[in-house]
């Protein structure tokens, strides 16, 4: 492609609409443009990168034996009512009525459509398993679209679905997909982790993984163990008993079997009694810390929740956060929410900042880390007063001890119990979910087994945010002058820059190299514009090809400057050497 | 691909929903399935054919220097109001409101979105011309979706747009596209014609062509001259003066300069006078023909139209049809409609079947073929009476003579005046339109010319119905047992059929051939199912690969039966010969 003819319009400044570095560079480089909030057009540069991603996804899906289909965006709303998702998706669904008043959903995913399709195509066990995928546009009416392609309202996804005879079959499909996903994201040059995750709205029954690209602007937090490789979504990460770095003592009143740490500490029975002290206007952990110089890890936080119509108190350490998902699972209800001020006062007789476990007449769910405290500071159940010397097990019961908090930086790894967890922000770029019979039951997707009995198909679903992946790669590879695209995703393999179009030797050599490289089948961009060198180099940075060849002053002696953009290495080479170097580079860097 | 693992479910009977032969075979063969009226899912077989079409379209667009972009389906309704199409498209538009109540259009085409995009990316004459395309899903709320993929509500299109400096530039873009389209449809193996066409809703200023695939179920009618190759949409096809095969005499009162035919006929002045005769209950041409044995071509049909608020009478021969587009163009108004019964009586004092030109106090638009009649039969302007011996020019004025009718089978070709026109039904599979400044003016898409002045971009738009093309190919190649796909579109290059999976020699030879052909990079389907031979051959017909290799009884002596599906030729070949024959065939039949 000759740059003089290429539809490319770079911007000097980062547009104000850009809310992340990668997004800013995608806009500055002329990859994408916003048409409406969360809705983007792809210019040729952006479309090229997207097509390379699509190719990788297709290749890996075919390699994994997944067959390509294409399902409609317009789906009858009835289908979504049958599955129950019409309600659970709520306002996030884009819906419309046709001219006859029939209601449709613009698919954000295709579980219903694919289940209904496969159910009508496959009736015998002999035709299972079936694994299908598609790459296409999805719609989601995000409340707050942001970070450009990361959270949009119209976006590209690869979604895949598996239909198996049994749980064992699903395990095989799941592993096949997990491997394919690892290959895809590796080929895209991403720093990512497959983490244990919660199922969210799609639903599922265990065995769910999210693929998270590490990035400071990510909306997900994951916990990683550098020692054993354990990785989990913050929501899902377990906390090991006695896992907290700051834990002073391990109380074993709970079901825990881990022996207590820190045997040097005095035994609880020798501790001083409960002591009330005056703490006016310090109803939050932060205030207690700043006014009295306390440490958050010495404070017991008591939060009152409404769960399934009942009130419960959850106790976590001052430096920890309650994990509502875990509390909900423990109580067996998804319906859990922090009680508002009025409800707290009604239950405890005091404003929320001074609630404490001592004498509180509510079920107490005590996090392991609280149970392990030797003593702590807690609200006295009286306005402007706290207790110090509160002893778990002595001053409040330890009948319900469990894992009720989010993992924290420095926690002991719940798997290996050797390493310490670190928390990272990340972008969800893919998921693999075991759906089981959730959809096949609701939509009656059954097959006849070898005995002639009807059985429900066992399903899995597998997504990759294709446009989001583009954005994640951009975030990870954003640099000063542009995005350094990994080889397999770069819009061009090589960028040739003729420094001066007025110099005959330069234009002739550039043209010769251009023709040679194109004959070899490489994607080449030739900057043949009558622009100043500064403009050309700046644009080249934004285009981010992994190899740049500058045809400048030495063109007269048939020599060019070859640059590997990733390593930064530069060499002066002859024409044939340059062709060879480029050929080698491309061959070595494409799978 | 092994057929035992392939998601393919063929049907024995043509489903009742199929309203054409091709549609029936696409359903029977398991290419597509309907999810809702006019909305289809593509199963792997259909998706394969679609991908091959997409590849051809992409290759030819790139060859023509058109750059790929991707524009959103969700487009702000304001943009459509600016262009005026929100109103003209009316109920055919799919629209929706987002959670904030903002209205969106689901794009049926992308003129607005692309004009707005290019207008913001390109500001200087040095960056023009620009030609872009995309392949994606479009939406149109068809009142009556039918013929499967032919007239759907969600469909795949390739749409392209050109932006030029001048009319001459547009001409170049237009010709480039015209050539690319000819290549694309030729590669798809279609029998098609590029015809002069009317612009329809998209609008344009002359120089519009439609690409029509010939098919009896087509909704378009085109007129073709076998002699000079003239081809036009029926709406647009001119009729030559004196062109009608049945024309008895050419009256030259109009601007026509063609010399009259049939000099043997008596001169008008020698004809007998007007004669009224009783024709009770025969107010239609059909009735006059059947009751009195008249010929339609001897009758003058008088139709009253309301055009731009005025009434006019249009006179065409009894065997001809008024072309409202031509009448509207002559009168300079698009607002034209046949008057209803009441209006006719008010204007002529008689019910519509007995209206005639004699004494009618309305402007008379006389078609050339009527003006050329020696004498004719016409309504007498009195219930149950007609005139015979009505002489154009004597009994009614010939002050406004022109081309006011549709071309008819057997008309003289308006271009070469040698050949005769034949009418054919066809499916519109593509269009190339000169838009001029229609959108650039409304959406202010301007550039700075070399003098620094603002000028409007000159646009063209170019569409291909990708999914419709699939359906058109299916219609043209539908046969007894299935669709005989042309080589470039076939879902598989070769279909290998192991007749009996219980025969070790057969399975071994089939497997060997399968591996060999896949190594060569061919798309191969191996029927390795435990099914009866009859089932296998029937399915093979529906899959329609252009080459079929049957591994049967002769497998023991390493021989197979090779069949060219198009020619029907069958040969018995050894393994290596078969590989060679297949390689040759694929190489010879792919561009």
Coordinates of C-alpha atoms in Angstrom, one line a residue, chain A residues 1 4-10 30 33 35-37 39-45 47-48 50-51 54 58 62 65 67-76 79 91-92 94-100 102 104 106 113 116-118 120-122 126-127 129-130 132-133 135 137 139 141-145 153-154 156 530-531, chain B residues 1 4-10 30 33 35-37 39-45 47-48 50-51 54 58 62 65 67-76 79 91-92 94-100 102 104 106 113 116-118 120-122 126-127 129-130 132-133 135 137 139 141-145 153-154 156 530-531:
Chain A
X1 CA 0.0 0.0 0.0
X4 CA -0.1 8.7 -0.5
X5 CA -3.2 6.7 -1.4
X6 CA -3.9 5.3 2.1
X7 CA -6.9 6.5 4.0
X8 CA -5.0 7.5 7.1
X9 CA -5.4 10.7 9.1
X10 CA -3.2 11.0 12.2
X30 CA -6.5 7.0 12.9
X33 CA -13.4 7.0 15.2
X35 CA -19.8 7.6 15.8
X36 CA -21.8 7.7 19.0
X37 CA -21.1 6.8 22.7
X39 CA -20.0 2.9 18.9
X40 CA -17.0 3.1 16.6
X41 CA -16.1 3.0 12.9
X42 CA -12.9 1.2 11.9
X43 CA -10.6 3.0 9.4
X44 CA -8.4 0.8 7.2
X45 CA -5.6 0.7 9.8
X47 CA -9.7 -2.9 10.2
X48 CA -6.3 -4.5 9.3
X50 CA -9.0 -6.5 13.5
X51 CA -8.7 -8.9 10.5
X54 CA -10.0 -12.6 13.3
X58 CA -10.4 -18.7 12.9
X62 CA -10.5 -24.7 13.0
X65 CA -12.2 -28.8 15.4
X67 CA -17.1 -25.4 13.0
X68 CA -18.1 -22.0 11.8
X69 CA -21.7 -20.9 11.8
X70 CA -23.4 -17.5 11.6
X71 CA -26.4 -16.7 13.8
X72 CA -28.6 -13.6 13.4
X73 CA -28.3 -10.5 15.5
X74 CA -32.1 -10.1 15.5
X75 CA -33.6 -12.7 17.8
X76 CA -37.2 -13.0 18.8
X79 CA -36.6 -16.9 22.9
X91 CA -31.7 -2.5 30.4
X92 CA -28.4 -3.9 29.0
X94 CA -30.9 -3.5 23.0
X95 CA -34.5 -4.3 21.9
X96 CA -36.7 -3.2 19.0
X97 CA -40.1 -3.8 17.5
X98 CA -40.6 -4.6 13.8
X99 CA -43.3 -3.1 11.6
X100 CA -45.8 -5.7 12.8
X102 CA -43.1 -8.1 17.1
X104 CA -36.7 -8.5 19.0
X106 CA -30.2 -7.5 19.3
X113 CA -30.3 -18.9 19.2
X116 CA -32.6 -23.6 19.5
X117 CA -30.7 -24.3 16.3
X118 CA -28.7 -27.3 17.5
X120 CA -33.5 -28.9 15.9
X121 CA -30.5 -30.2 13.9
X122 CA -29.2 -32.8 16.2
X126 CA -24.4 -40.3 17.3
X127 CA -24.2 -36.7 16.1
X129 CA -20.4 -33.7 20.4
X130 CA -21.0 -30.5 18.3
X132 CA -19.6 -24.3 16.7
X133 CA -18.3 -20.7 16.7
X135 CA -17.3 -14.1 14.7
X137 CA -21.2 -8.0 15.9
X139 CA -24.9 -5.3 21.0
X141 CA -26.7 -1.1 25.9
X142 CA -23.9 -0.3 28.4
X143 CA -24.9 2.3 30.9
X144 CA -21.5 4.0 30.8
X145 CA -19.5 3.0 27.7
X153 CA -22.3 -0.8 22.9
X154 CA -21.6 -2.4 19.5
X156 CA -17.1 -7.7 17.7
X530 CA 5.7 14.6 0.0
X531 CA 6.0 15.3 3.7
Chain B
X1 CA -13.6 -32.6 7.3
X4 CA -19.2 -38.2 10.8
X5 CA -18.2 -35.1 12.8
X6 CA -19.7 -32.5 10.5
X7 CA -22.7 -30.5 11.6
X8 CA -25.0 -31.4 8.7
X9 CA -28.6 -32.3 8.8
X10 CA -30.2 -32.9 5.4
X30 CA -28.9 -27.8 5.7
X33 CA -32.4 -22.3 8.9
X35 CA -35.0 -18.1 13.0
X36 CA -37.8 -15.7 12.3
X37 CA -39.5 -14.3 9.1
X39 CA -34.0 -13.9 9.4
X40 CA -31.7 -16.9 8.9
X41 CA -28.9 -18.8 10.7
X42 CA -26.1 -20.2 8.6
X43 CA -25.0 -23.8 9.3
X44 CA -21.4 -24.7 8.5
X45 CA -22.2 -25.7 4.9
X47 CA -21.2 -20.5 6.1
X48 CA -18.5 -22.1 3.9
X50 CA -20.7 -17.5 2.2
X51 CA -17.0 -17.3 3.2
X54 CA -16.7 -13.0 0.8
X58 CA -12.4 -9.0 -0.9
X62 CA -8.3 -5.0 -3.0
X65 CA -7.6 -0.5 -4.8
X67 CA -9.7 -0.1 1.2
X68 CA -11.6 -2.0 3.8
X69 CA -13.3 -0.2 6.7
X70 CA -16.0 -1.3 9.1
X71 CA -18.9 1.0 10.0
X72 CA -21.4 0.5 12.9
X73 CA -24.8 -0.9 12.4
X74 CA -26.2 1.4 15.1
X75 CA -26.4 4.9 13.6
X76 CA -27.8 8.0 15.3
X79 CA -27.8 11.5 10.8
X91 CA -41.3 1.6 7.7
X92 CA -38.5 -0.2 6.0
X94 CA -35.4 -0.9 11.7
X95 CA -35.1 1.6 14.6
X96 CA -34.6 1.5 18.3
X97 CA -34.1 3.7 21.3
X98 CA -31.3 3.2 23.8
X99 CA -31.6 3.3 27.6
X100 CA -31.3 7.1 27.5
X102 CA -31.8 8.3 22.1
X104 CA -30.9 4.8 16.4
X106 CA -30.0 -0.2 12.2
X113 CA -22.1 7.1 8.2
X116 CA -19.7 11.8 7.9
X117 CA -16.6 9.7 8.5
X118 CA -14.7 10.7 5.3
X120 CA -13.9 14.4 9.0
X121 CA -10.9 12.4 7.9
X122 CA -10.2 14.1 4.5
X126 CA -4.5 15.8 -2.1
X127 CA -6.1 13.0 -0.1
X129 CA -9.9 10.1 -4.3
X130 CA -10.9 7.7 -1.5
X132 CA -13.7 2.2 0.8
X133 CA -15.7 -0.9 1.3
X135 CA -18.7 -6.6 4.3
X137 CA -24.8 -7.3 8.3
X139 CA -31.1 -4.6 8.4
X141 CA -37.8 -4.2 7.8
X142 CA -39.2 -5.8 4.7
X143 CA -43.0 -5.9 4.6
X144 CA -43.0 -9.3 3.0
X145 CA -39.8 -11.2 3.4
X153 CA -34.7 -8.6 7.0
X154 CA -31.2 -9.3 8.1
X156 CA -25.0 -9.6 4.4
X530 CA -22.0 -45.7 8.7
X531 CA -24.9 -45.0 6.4

